[in-house]
């Protein structure tokens, strides 16, 4: 009786829902599934952040509507964090806004800048929200492939002139989910120049900016010259402080772009619960030891997993960042076939690369969101099947 909008009908089914169903079926058969599928940290939020929340939630002034753009104290904390971690100066009044998680900001940005028929350049494979939010704004996603031979960086030369001219936004994401690739200054500068030349908003998703290994530090796009002219950078406390359930993130960068996004937001949401903002201030201005601790945990898990995968004969690049391993599918399988094989024969759940776009075919993603003991058990199981 109630027909979905054409807009909604264009959206592909959310792959993760199907995978969840596959997992449940297996569990009903009595299999103890080891789930490397979802990118949701299993490690709790650090104690000092939880305690700040407990205090903040008691205060009646925090029970009222928050401001749309976020408390000035929160925006100052973001500026302090960017200065400390990335050496980037931000004006907390004009160059920072709060978000209800970075997904919310990413999903709303196209509504602010895209007209019917405009292009949005999205990476393939990539976080599905770039594609979906483009369609919800009646834009046309132009998929730019991330290929192994290019270090999973897009080739801007390959984008047709006609697309570049009609593109309003380009989404990029480094450290990258799902490929784990990182971007260096030279590449970032070329992205900024490409967007400047064509009047495109460079929307950088920096969700994994603090999940790095072996002493590597991820670059903010705002570190390069001219970036403020064209860039908005999405960031979040979700992965940095294990706060996915809290729903708090922020956007920083070009004032005019932030204003456009904020105008969308003032019409659809009412900001972030102030108690959550106060907890976020405790996180952003507190000791960085919890970030380092987090990275040590993921690095140990990475090392156990990649040692095991290597022994089995699987190929991948050793990740410098993110909590994933982007693993090549052995000859003779599609990514979905290989995912089903791992689930059916070993009770191990991974995400098929094709779920992130057609150029994700040939890969599966392992999330390092299980502890070392479980990873070791998974490796044992994998050694007992014929790959
Ligand atoms: C996890 C993730 C996000 C979103 O996180 P929020 O919890 O909404 O802040 C954004 N982009 C990528 C690539 C992610 O993996």
mmCIF file of C-alpha atoms and ligand atoms in Angstrom:
data_model
loop_
_atom_site.group_PDB
_atom_site.id
_atom_site.type_symbol
_atom_site.label_atom_id
_atom_site.label_comp_id
_atom_site.label_asym_id
_atom_site.label_seq_id
_atom_site.Cartn_x
_atom_site.Cartn_y
_atom_site.Cartn_z
ATOM 1 C CA UNK A 1 0.000 0.000 0.000
ATOM 2 C CA UNK A 2 2.799 2.407 0.822
ATOM 3 C CA UNK A 3 5.246 2.498 -2.006
ATOM 4 C CA UNK A 4 8.812 3.495 -1.248
ATOM 5 C CA UNK A 5 10.175 6.620 -2.917
ATOM 6 C CA UNK A 6 12.136 6.164 -6.157
ATOM 7 C CA UNK A 7 15.072 7.577 -4.225
ATOM 8 C CA UNK A 8 14.897 4.838 -1.623
ATOM 9 C CA UNK A 9 14.260 2.127 -4.182
ATOM 10 C CA UNK A 10 17.576 3.019 -5.822
ATOM 11 C CA UNK A 11 19.497 2.099 -2.649
ATOM 12 C CA UNK A 12 21.039 -1.361 -2.657
ATOM 13 C CA UNK A 13 20.107 -3.616 0.286
ATOM 14 C CA UNK A 14 22.477 -3.024 3.177
ATOM 15 C CA UNK A 15 24.872 -5.952 2.776
ATOM 16 C CA UNK A 16 25.586 -6.215 6.471
ATOM 17 C CA UNK A 17 21.964 -7.168 7.179
ATOM 18 C CA UNK A 18 22.258 -10.175 4.822
ATOM 19 C CA UNK A 19 25.524 -11.246 6.389
ATOM 20 C CA UNK A 20 23.957 -11.032 9.822
ATOM 21 C CA UNK A 21 21.248 -13.419 8.656
ATOM 22 C CA UNK A 22 23.875 -15.886 7.364
ATOM 23 C CA UNK A 23 25.601 -15.738 10.733
ATOM 24 C CA UNK A 24 22.372 -16.307 12.689
ATOM 25 C CA UNK A 25 21.537 -19.339 10.565
ATOM 26 C CA UNK A 26 24.917 -20.834 11.352
ATOM 27 C CA UNK A 27 24.522 -20.144 15.052
ATOM 28 C CA UNK A 28 21.127 -21.847 15.068
ATOM 29 C CA UNK A 29 22.963 -24.932 13.801
ATOM 30 C CA UNK A 30 25.034 -24.739 16.987
ATOM 31 C CA UNK A 31 28.251 -23.351 15.470
ATOM 32 C CA UNK A 32 30.198 -20.869 17.616
ATOM 33 C CA UNK A 33 30.858 -18.272 14.938
ATOM 34 C CA UNK A 34 33.977 -16.111 15.228
ATOM 35 C CA UNK A 35 32.869 -12.770 13.838
ATOM 36 C CA UNK A 36 35.481 -10.645 12.062
ATOM 37 C CA UNK A 37 32.722 -8.913 10.142
ATOM 38 C CA UNK A 38 31.721 -5.731 11.887
ATOM 39 C CA UNK A 39 34.015 -2.777 12.468
ATOM 40 C CA UNK A 40 32.795 -2.106 15.982
ATOM 41 C CA UNK A 41 35.423 -2.034 18.756
ATOM 42 C CA UNK A 42 35.047 -4.718 21.435
ATOM 43 C CA UNK A 43 37.208 -2.698 23.860
ATOM 44 C CA UNK A 44 35.295 -0.529 26.364
ATOM 45 C CA UNK A 45 35.398 3.288 26.451
ATOM 46 C CA UNK A 46 38.220 4.462 28.781
ATOM 47 C CA UNK A 47 37.148 4.909 32.387
ATOM 48 C CA UNK A 48 37.902 8.641 32.716
ATOM 49 C CA UNK A 49 35.505 9.326 29.827
ATOM 50 C CA UNK A 50 32.713 7.226 31.349
ATOM 51 C CA UNK A 51 33.215 9.029 34.664
ATOM 52 C CA UNK A 52 33.012 12.443 32.996
ATOM 53 C CA UNK A 53 29.695 11.320 31.498
ATOM 54 C CA UNK A 54 28.400 10.177 34.883
ATOM 55 C CA UNK A 55 29.095 13.619 36.357
ATOM 56 C CA UNK A 56 27.728 15.488 33.351
ATOM 57 C CA UNK A 57 24.469 13.585 33.206
ATOM 58 C CA UNK A 58 23.575 14.780 36.725
ATOM 59 C CA UNK A 59 23.626 18.451 35.742
ATOM 60 C CA UNK A 60 20.168 19.857 34.912
ATOM 61 C CA UNK A 61 21.618 22.392 32.463
ATOM 62 C CA UNK A 62 22.673 19.438 30.327
ATOM 63 C CA UNK A 63 19.105 18.129 30.101
ATOM 64 C CA UNK A 64 17.954 20.850 27.730
ATOM 65 C CA UNK A 65 18.305 21.167 23.957
ATOM 66 C CA UNK A 66 21.947 21.555 23.004
ATOM 67 C CA UNK A 67 23.077 24.102 20.387
ATOM 68 C CA UNK A 68 23.174 22.935 16.765
ATOM 69 C CA UNK A 69 26.859 23.563 16.229
ATOM 70 C CA UNK A 70 28.036 22.133 19.540
ATOM 71 C CA UNK A 71 29.136 23.745 22.827
ATOM 72 C CA UNK A 72 31.983 26.195 22.394
ATOM 73 C CA UNK A 73 33.926 24.227 25.023
ATOM 74 C CA UNK A 74 33.552 21.090 22.879
ATOM 75 C CA UNK A 75 34.655 22.926 19.741
ATOM 76 C CA UNK A 76 37.648 24.320 21.636
ATOM 77 C CA UNK A 77 38.522 20.792 22.750
ATOM 78 C CA UNK A 78 38.433 19.660 19.095
ATOM 79 C CA UNK A 79 40.742 22.540 18.132
ATOM 80 C CA UNK A 80 43.125 21.628 20.945
ATOM 81 C CA UNK A 81 43.095 17.975 19.817
ATOM 82 C CA UNK A 82 43.858 18.880 16.178
ATOM 83 C CA UNK A 83 46.675 21.191 17.254
ATOM 84 C CA UNK A 84 48.174 18.551 19.521
ATOM 85 C CA UNK A 85 47.747 15.494 17.279
ATOM 86 C CA UNK A 86 48.078 16.966 13.756
ATOM 87 C CA UNK A 87 49.643 20.399 14.156
ATOM 88 C CA UNK A 88 46.553 21.937 12.501
ATOM 89 C CA UNK A 89 45.163 25.271 13.768
ATOM 90 C CA UNK A 90 41.370 25.529 13.815
ATOM 91 C CA UNK A 91 39.150 28.456 14.756
ATOM 92 C CA UNK A 92 36.694 26.794 17.161
ATOM 93 C CA UNK A 93 34.032 29.429 16.374
ATOM 94 C CA UNK A 94 34.014 28.939 12.632
ATOM 95 C CA UNK A 95 35.942 25.851 11.660
ATOM 96 C CA UNK A 96 34.436 23.157 13.931
ATOM 97 C CA UNK A 97 30.915 21.737 14.333
ATOM 98 C CA UNK A 98 29.643 18.779 16.358
ATOM 99 C CA UNK A 99 28.003 15.776 14.684
ATOM 100 C CA UNK A 100 25.869 12.891 15.960
ATOM 101 C CA UNK A 101 28.654 10.571 14.851
ATOM 102 C CA UNK A 102 30.531 11.252 11.630
ATOM 103 C CA UNK A 103 28.121 9.037 9.651
ATOM 104 C CA UNK A 104 25.427 11.618 10.301
ATOM 105 C CA UNK A 105 27.523 14.437 8.823
ATOM 106 C CA UNK A 106 28.604 12.355 5.833
ATOM 107 C CA UNK A 107 24.990 11.406 5.144
ATOM 108 C CA UNK A 108 23.779 15.014 5.336
ATOM 109 C CA UNK A 109 26.520 16.767 3.368
ATOM 110 C CA UNK A 110 25.155 15.981 -0.140
ATOM 111 C CA UNK A 111 21.742 17.373 0.838
ATOM 112 C CA UNK A 112 23.454 20.703 1.373
ATOM 113 C CA UNK A 113 25.320 20.943 -1.923
ATOM 114 C CA UNK A 114 24.020 18.511 -4.544
ATOM 115 C CA UNK A 115 21.261 19.191 -7.057
ATOM 116 C CA UNK A 116 19.364 16.683 -9.155
ATOM 117 C CA UNK A 117 21.828 15.161 -11.609
ATOM 118 C CA UNK A 118 25.042 16.495 -10.057
ATOM 119 C CA UNK A 119 27.903 14.057 -9.641
ATOM 120 C CA UNK A 120 29.509 13.007 -6.388
ATOM 121 C CA UNK A 121 32.832 11.199 -6.727
ATOM 122 C CA UNK A 122 32.989 8.213 -4.376
ATOM 123 C CA UNK A 123 35.732 5.650 -3.824
ATOM 124 C CA UNK A 124 35.066 2.034 -4.805
ATOM 125 C CA UNK A 125 35.504 0.018 -2.617
ATOM 126 C CA UNK A 126 34.332 2.394 0.089
ATOM 127 C CA UNK A 127 32.166 3.073 3.097
ATOM 128 C CA UNK A 128 28.625 2.551 1.718
ATOM 129 C CA UNK A 129 27.306 5.833 3.167
ATOM 130 C CA UNK A 130 29.037 8.002 0.496
ATOM 131 C CA UNK A 131 27.100 6.213 -2.242
ATOM 132 C CA UNK A 132 23.805 6.064 -0.362
ATOM 133 C CA UNK A 133 23.823 9.696 0.768
ATOM 134 C CA UNK A 134 24.496 10.778 -2.821
ATOM 135 C CA UNK A 135 21.431 8.884 -4.055
ATOM 136 C CA UNK A 136 19.305 10.257 -1.213
ATOM 137 C CA UNK A 137 20.203 13.749 -2.425
ATOM 138 C CA UNK A 138 19.289 12.852 -6.045
ATOM 139 C CA UNK A 139 22.948 13.011 -7.044
ATOM 140 C CA UNK A 140 24.771 10.571 -9.279
ATOM 141 C CA UNK A 141 27.621 8.646 -7.628
ATOM 142 C CA UNK A 142 30.684 8.418 -9.873
ATOM 143 C CA UNK A 143 32.753 5.511 -8.622
ATOM 144 C CA UNK A 144 36.481 5.926 -8.828
ATOM 145 C CA UNK A 145 38.273 2.590 -8.400
ATOM 146 C CA UNK A 146 40.828 2.022 -5.644
ATOM 147 C CA UNK A 147 43.237 -0.458 -7.190
ATOM 148 C CA UNK A 148 45.933 -2.466 -5.502
ATOM 149 C CA UNK A 149 48.499 -1.450 -8.145
ATOM 150 C CA UNK A 150 47.894 2.233 -7.254
ATOM 151 C CA UNK A 151 48.218 1.650 -3.519
ATOM 152 C CA UNK A 152 44.400 1.864 -3.299
ATOM 153 C CA UNK A 153 44.555 5.579 -4.154
ATOM 154 C CA UNK A 154 42.252 6.950 -6.876
ATOM 155 C CA UNK A 155 43.678 8.111 -10.194
ATOM 156 C CA UNK A 156 42.211 11.599 -10.716
ATOM 157 C CA UNK A 157 43.333 11.562 -14.361
ATOM 158 C CA UNK A 158 40.844 8.759 -15.005
ATOM 159 C CA UNK A 159 37.871 10.966 -14.062
ATOM 160 C CA UNK A 160 36.228 12.257 -17.266
ATOM 161 C CA UNK A 161 36.167 16.049 -17.687
ATOM 162 C CA UNK A 162 32.422 16.015 -17.997
ATOM 163 C CA UNK A 163 32.116 14.336 -14.579
ATOM 164 C CA UNK A 164 34.704 16.606 -12.944
ATOM 165 C CA UNK A 165 32.834 19.655 -14.255
ATOM 166 C CA UNK A 166 29.492 18.500 -12.854
ATOM 167 C CA UNK A 167 30.832 17.061 -9.592
ATOM 168 C CA UNK A 168 29.997 18.851 -6.342
ATOM 169 C CA UNK A 169 31.680 16.628 -3.777
ATOM 170 C CA UNK A 170 34.497 14.096 -3.729
ATOM 171 C CA UNK A 171 34.608 11.700 -0.786
ATOM 172 C CA UNK A 172 37.950 10.244 0.237
ATOM 173 C CA UNK A 173 38.885 8.213 3.311
ATOM 174 C CA UNK A 174 42.452 7.638 4.574
ATOM 175 C CA UNK A 175 43.458 5.625 6.537
ATOM 176 C CA UNK A 176 41.039 3.681 4.381
ATOM 177 C CA UNK A 177 38.224 1.368 5.247
ATOM 178 C CA UNK A 178 38.194 -1.315 3.845
ATOM 179 C CA UNK A 179 41.608 -1.400 2.096
ATOM 180 C CA UNK A 180 43.691 -0.110 5.080
ATOM 181 C CA UNK A 181 45.690 2.093 2.667
ATOM 182 C CA UNK A 182 47.128 5.394 3.900
ATOM 183 C CA UNK A 183 47.640 8.702 2.091
ATOM 184 C CA UNK A 184 50.795 10.790 2.130
ATOM 185 C CA UNK A 185 51.125 14.532 1.612
ATOM 186 C CA UNK A 186 51.895 14.372 -2.089
ATOM 187 C CA UNK A 187 48.681 12.488 -2.826
ATOM 188 C CA UNK A 188 46.634 14.714 -0.520
ATOM 189 C CA UNK A 189 48.001 17.800 -2.258
ATOM 190 C CA UNK A 190 46.999 16.371 -5.642
ATOM 191 C CA UNK A 191 43.465 15.761 -4.309
ATOM 192 C CA UNK A 192 43.257 19.340 -3.014
ATOM 193 C CA UNK A 193 44.498 20.710 -6.370
ATOM 194 C CA UNK A 194 42.055 18.574 -8.353
ATOM 195 C CA UNK A 195 39.143 19.801 -6.226
ATOM 196 C CA UNK A 196 40.335 23.419 -6.382
ATOM 197 C CA UNK A 197 40.628 23.272 -10.162
ATOM 198 C CA UNK A 198 37.082 21.986 -10.551
ATOM 199 C CA UNK A 199 35.309 23.738 -7.658
ATOM 200 C CA UNK A 200 34.598 20.447 -5.889
ATOM 201 C CA UNK A 201 34.168 20.003 -2.134
ATOM 202 C CA UNK A 202 36.817 17.631 -0.828
ATOM 203 C CA UNK A 203 35.091 15.638 1.907
ATOM 204 C CA UNK A 204 37.667 13.635 3.807
ATOM 205 C CA UNK A 205 36.538 10.919 6.193
ATOM 206 C CA UNK A 206 39.216 10.677 8.891
ATOM 207 C CA UNK A 207 37.494 8.115 11.157
ATOM 208 C CA UNK A 208 40.721 6.067 11.498
ATOM 209 C CA UNK A 209 43.105 8.987 11.897
ATOM 210 C CA UNK A 210 44.298 7.760 15.298
ATOM 211 C CA UNK A 211 44.356 3.993 14.713
ATOM 212 C CA UNK A 212 47.927 3.618 13.473
ATOM 213 C CA UNK A 213 50.811 1.196 13.998
ATOM 214 C CA UNK A 214 54.590 0.902 14.152
ATOM 215 C CA UNK A 215 55.005 4.613 14.927
ATOM 216 C CA UNK A 216 53.152 5.703 11.773
ATOM 217 C CA UNK A 217 51.075 8.920 12.085
ATOM 218 C CA UNK A 218 48.157 9.519 9.733
ATOM 219 C CA UNK A 219 47.963 12.909 7.988
ATOM 220 C CA UNK A 220 44.974 15.188 8.298
ATOM 221 C CA UNK A 221 44.075 16.588 4.862
ATOM 222 C CA UNK A 222 44.119 20.018 6.530
ATOM 223 C CA UNK A 223 47.884 19.698 6.959
ATOM 224 C CA UNK A 224 48.512 20.471 3.279
ATOM 225 C CA UNK A 225 48.599 23.914 1.641
ATOM 226 C CA UNK A 226 45.288 25.315 0.375
ATOM 227 C CA UNK A 227 43.278 22.472 1.934
ATOM 228 C CA UNK A 228 41.083 24.904 3.886
ATOM 229 C CA UNK A 229 39.880 26.404 0.597
ATOM 230 C CA UNK A 230 38.029 23.244 -0.439
ATOM 231 C CA UNK A 231 37.973 20.711 2.391
ATOM 232 C CA UNK A 232 35.722 19.429 5.094
ATOM 233 C CA UNK A 233 37.187 16.703 7.286
ATOM 234 C CA UNK A 234 34.912 14.308 9.171
ATOM 235 C CA UNK A 235 36.206 12.913 12.413
ATOM 236 C CA UNK A 236 34.788 10.953 15.265
ATOM 237 C CA UNK A 237 35.389 9.712 18.764
ATOM 238 C CA UNK A 238 33.966 6.312 17.759
ATOM 239 C CA UNK A 239 37.149 4.530 16.776
ATOM 240 C CA UNK A 240 39.698 6.718 18.585
ATOM 241 C CA UNK A 241 38.135 6.212 22.028
ATOM 242 C CA UNK A 242 35.931 3.133 21.489
ATOM 243 C CA UNK A 243 32.782 5.228 21.612
ATOM 244 C CA UNK A 244 30.720 3.949 18.677
ATOM 245 C CA UNK A 245 27.565 3.749 20.790
ATOM 246 C CA UNK A 246 27.823 7.314 22.126
ATOM 247 C CA UNK A 247 27.201 8.972 18.768
ATOM 248 C CA UNK A 248 29.554 11.899 18.747
ATOM 249 C CA UNK A 249 31.771 13.151 15.977
ATOM 250 C CA UNK A 250 32.704 16.456 14.397
ATOM 251 C CA UNK A 251 33.465 18.171 11.122
ATOM 252 C CA UNK A 252 36.291 20.661 10.659
ATOM 253 C CA UNK A 253 37.671 22.765 7.832
ATOM 254 C CA UNK A 254 36.231 25.273 5.367
ATOM 255 C CA UNK A 255 33.776 27.654 7.019
ATOM 256 C CA UNK A 256 31.396 27.952 4.070
ATOM 257 C CA UNK A 257 31.082 24.171 3.667
ATOM 258 C CA UNK A 258 30.478 23.729 7.406
ATOM 259 C CA UNK A 259 27.759 26.397 7.260
ATOM 260 C CA UNK A 260 25.967 24.530 4.478
ATOM 261 C CA UNK A 261 26.093 21.267 6.402
ATOM 262 C CA UNK A 262 24.916 23.037 9.558
ATOM 263 C CA UNK A 263 21.950 24.492 7.695
ATOM 264 C CA UNK A 264 20.834 20.960 6.770
ATOM 265 C CA UNK A 265 21.343 19.822 10.345
ATOM 266 C CA UNK A 266 19.384 22.661 11.941
ATOM 267 C CA UNK A 267 16.414 21.445 9.933
ATOM 268 C CA UNK A 268 16.690 17.758 10.823
ATOM 269 C CA UNK A 269 18.369 17.324 14.217
ATOM 270 C CA UNK A 270 18.910 19.196 17.454
ATOM 271 C CA UNK A 271 22.542 18.633 18.270
ATOM 272 C CA UNK A 272 24.415 16.246 20.561
ATOM 273 C CA UNK A 273 23.348 15.618 24.179
ATOM 274 C CA UNK A 274 25.540 17.988 26.202
ATOM 275 C CA UNK A 275 26.538 15.303 28.680
ATOM 276 C CA UNK A 276 28.004 13.354 25.765
ATOM 277 C CA UNK A 277 29.823 16.506 24.634
ATOM 278 C CA UNK A 278 31.288 16.899 28.129
ATOM 279 C CA UNK A 279 32.489 13.296 28.057
ATOM 280 C CA UNK A 280 33.998 14.001 24.627
ATOM 281 C CA UNK A 281 35.839 17.029 26.047
ATOM 282 C CA UNK A 282 37.337 14.765 28.732
ATOM 283 C CA UNK A 283 38.446 12.405 25.947
ATOM 284 C CA UNK A 284 39.890 15.008 23.568
ATOM 285 C CA UNK A 285 41.714 17.042 26.215
ATOM 286 C CA UNK A 286 42.777 14.077 28.379
ATOM 287 C CA UNK A 287 45.942 12.010 28.190
ATOM 288 C CA UNK A 288 46.739 10.367 24.866
ATOM 289 C CA UNK A 289 47.864 7.240 26.692
ATOM 290 C CA UNK A 290 44.459 5.618 26.045
ATOM 291 C CA UNK A 291 44.876 6.154 22.283
ATOM 292 C CA UNK A 292 48.322 4.605 22.384
ATOM 293 C CA UNK A 293 47.062 1.702 24.484
ATOM 294 C CA UNK A 294 44.292 1.105 21.941
ATOM 295 C CA UNK A 295 46.759 1.064 19.061
ATOM 296 C CA UNK A 296 49.019 -1.383 20.908
ATOM 297 C CA UNK A 297 46.080 -3.764 21.345
ATOM 298 C CA UNK A 298 45.128 -3.629 17.656
ATOM 299 C CA UNK A 299 48.757 -3.910 16.576
ATOM 300 C CA UNK A 300 49.215 -7.108 18.599
ATOM 301 C CA UNK A 301 46.025 -8.555 17.107
ATOM 302 C CA UNK A 302 47.137 -7.532 13.630
ATOM 303 C CA UNK A 303 50.441 -9.290 14.105
ATOM 304 C CA UNK A 304 48.814 -12.521 15.320
ATOM 305 C CA UNK A 305 46.298 -12.512 12.476
ATOM 306 C CA UNK A 306 48.703 -11.719 9.657
ATOM 307 C CA UNK A 307 51.234 -14.278 10.853
ATOM 308 C CA UNK A 308 48.481 -16.906 10.756
ATOM 309 C CA UNK A 309 47.069 -15.813 7.403
ATOM 310 C CA UNK A 310 50.559 -15.873 5.926
ATOM 311 C CA UNK A 311 51.133 -19.430 7.175
ATOM 312 C CA UNK A 312 47.913 -20.446 5.462
ATOM 313 C CA UNK A 313 49.194 -18.866 2.259
ATOM 314 C CA UNK A 314 46.867 -15.882 1.976
ATOM 315 C CA UNK A 315 48.092 -12.543 0.565
ATOM 316 C CA UNK A 316 47.555 -8.996 1.866
ATOM 317 C CA UNK A 317 49.457 -5.813 2.605
ATOM 318 C CA UNK A 318 50.494 -5.367 6.224
ATOM 319 C CA UNK A 319 48.248 -2.547 7.503
ATOM 320 C CA UNK A 320 49.883 0.627 8.821
ATOM 321 C CA UNK A 321 46.537 1.844 10.138
ATOM 322 C CA UNK A 322 42.823 1.017 10.755
ATOM 323 C CA UNK A 323 41.648 -2.114 12.531
ATOM 324 C CA UNK A 324 41.212 -4.214 9.406
ATOM 325 C CA UNK A 325 43.139 -6.625 7.232
ATOM 326 C CA UNK A 326 42.201 -6.490 3.524
ATOM 327 C CA UNK A 327 42.964 -9.982 2.376
ATOM 328 C CA UNK A 328 43.119 -11.267 -1.191
ATOM 329 C CA UNK A 329 40.703 -14.069 -2.033
ATOM 330 C CA UNK A 330 42.497 -17.157 -3.329
ATOM 331 C CA UNK A 331 42.214 -18.082 -7.005
ATOM 332 C CA UNK A 332 38.925 -19.686 -7.957
ATOM 333 C CA UNK A 333 36.520 -17.927 -5.577
ATOM 334 C CA UNK A 334 34.510 -14.726 -5.631
ATOM 335 C CA UNK A 335 34.566 -12.739 -2.400
ATOM 336 C CA UNK A 336 31.060 -13.961 -1.527
ATOM 337 C CA UNK A 337 31.941 -17.596 -2.284
ATOM 338 C CA UNK A 338 35.040 -17.327 -0.117
ATOM 339 C CA UNK A 339 33.075 -15.680 2.703
ATOM 340 C CA UNK A 340 30.524 -18.524 2.598
ATOM 341 C CA UNK A 341 33.275 -21.129 2.586
ATOM 342 C CA UNK A 342 34.924 -19.605 5.671
ATOM 343 C CA UNK A 343 31.579 -19.449 7.460
ATOM 344 C CA UNK A 344 30.397 -22.935 6.500
ATOM 345 C CA UNK A 345 33.651 -24.807 6.941
ATOM 346 C CA UNK A 346 35.372 -22.875 9.742
ATOM 347 C CA UNK A 347 32.609 -20.877 11.428
ATOM 348 C CA UNK A 348 34.501 -17.669 10.649
ATOM 349 C CA UNK A 349 32.716 -14.571 9.471
ATOM 350 C CA UNK A 350 34.453 -11.956 7.325
ATOM 351 C CA UNK A 351 33.045 -9.231 5.085
ATOM 352 C CA UNK A 352 33.138 -9.919 1.329
ATOM 353 C CA UNK A 353 34.922 -7.111 -0.486
ATOM 354 C CA UNK A 354 32.166 -6.757 -3.052
ATOM 355 C CA UNK A 355 29.951 -5.393 -0.276
ATOM 356 C CA UNK A 356 32.038 -2.205 -0.469
ATOM 357 C CA UNK A 357 31.642 -1.882 -4.247
ATOM 358 C CA UNK A 358 32.436 -3.848 -7.382
ATOM 359 C CA UNK A 359 36.148 -3.052 -7.151
ATOM 360 C CA UNK A 360 36.217 -4.717 -3.743
ATOM 361 C CA UNK A 361 35.794 -8.022 -5.572
ATOM 362 C CA UNK A 362 38.764 -10.314 -5.007
ATOM 363 C CA UNK A 363 39.146 -9.355 -1.336
ATOM 364 C CA UNK A 364 37.626 -10.044 2.067
ATOM 365 C CA UNK A 365 37.945 -7.831 5.128
ATOM 366 C CA UNK A 366 38.871 -9.086 8.593
ATOM 367 C CA UNK A 367 38.117 -6.672 11.463
ATOM 368 C CA UNK A 368 40.568 -6.799 14.376
ATOM 369 C CA UNK A 369 37.757 -6.426 16.887
ATOM 370 C CA UNK A 370 38.343 -9.805 18.605
ATOM 371 C CA UNK A 371 40.963 -10.553 21.213
ATOM 372 C CA UNK A 372 44.184 -12.416 20.569
ATOM 373 C CA UNK A 373 42.921 -15.745 21.995
ATOM 374 C CA UNK A 374 39.972 -15.748 19.606
ATOM 375 C CA UNK A 375 42.178 -14.780 16.667
ATOM 376 C CA UNK A 376 44.468 -17.699 17.523
ATOM 377 C CA UNK A 377 41.503 -20.055 17.595
ATOM 378 C CA UNK A 378 40.348 -18.722 14.225
ATOM 379 C CA UNK A 379 43.779 -19.395 12.739
ATOM 380 C CA UNK A 380 43.642 -22.980 14.053
ATOM 381 C CA UNK A 381 40.259 -23.456 12.429
ATOM 382 C CA UNK A 382 41.534 -22.027 9.142
ATOM 383 C CA UNK A 383 44.505 -24.377 9.154
ATOM 384 C CA UNK A 384 42.103 -27.309 9.284
ATOM 385 C CA UNK A 385 40.241 -26.455 6.102
ATOM 386 C CA UNK A 386 41.363 -26.737 2.540
ATOM 387 C CA UNK A 387 41.882 -23.272 1.070
HETATM 388 C C1 LIG B 1 33.173 3.776 11.518
HETATM 389 C C2 LIG B 1 33.258 4.650 10.347
HETATM 390 C C3 LIG B 1 32.636 5.903 10.313
HETATM 391 C C4 LIG B 1 31.578 6.413 11.239
HETATM 392 O O1 LIG B 1 31.688 6.435 12.481
HETATM 393 P P1 LIG B 1 30.692 7.222 13.431
HETATM 394 O O2 LIG B 1 30.475 6.251 14.520
HETATM 395 O O3 LIG B 1 29.421 7.557 12.710
HETATM 396 O O4 LIG B 1 31.434 8.440 13.820
HETATM 397 C C5 LIG B 1 32.840 6.731 9.231
HETATM 398 N N1 LIG B 1 33.598 6.346 8.217
HETATM 399 C C6 LIG B 1 34.180 5.151 8.186
HETATM 400 C C7 LIG B 1 34.990 4.792 7.015
HETATM 401 C C8 LIG B 1 34.015 4.258 9.234
HETATM 402 O O5 LIG B 1 34.565 3.051 9.158
#
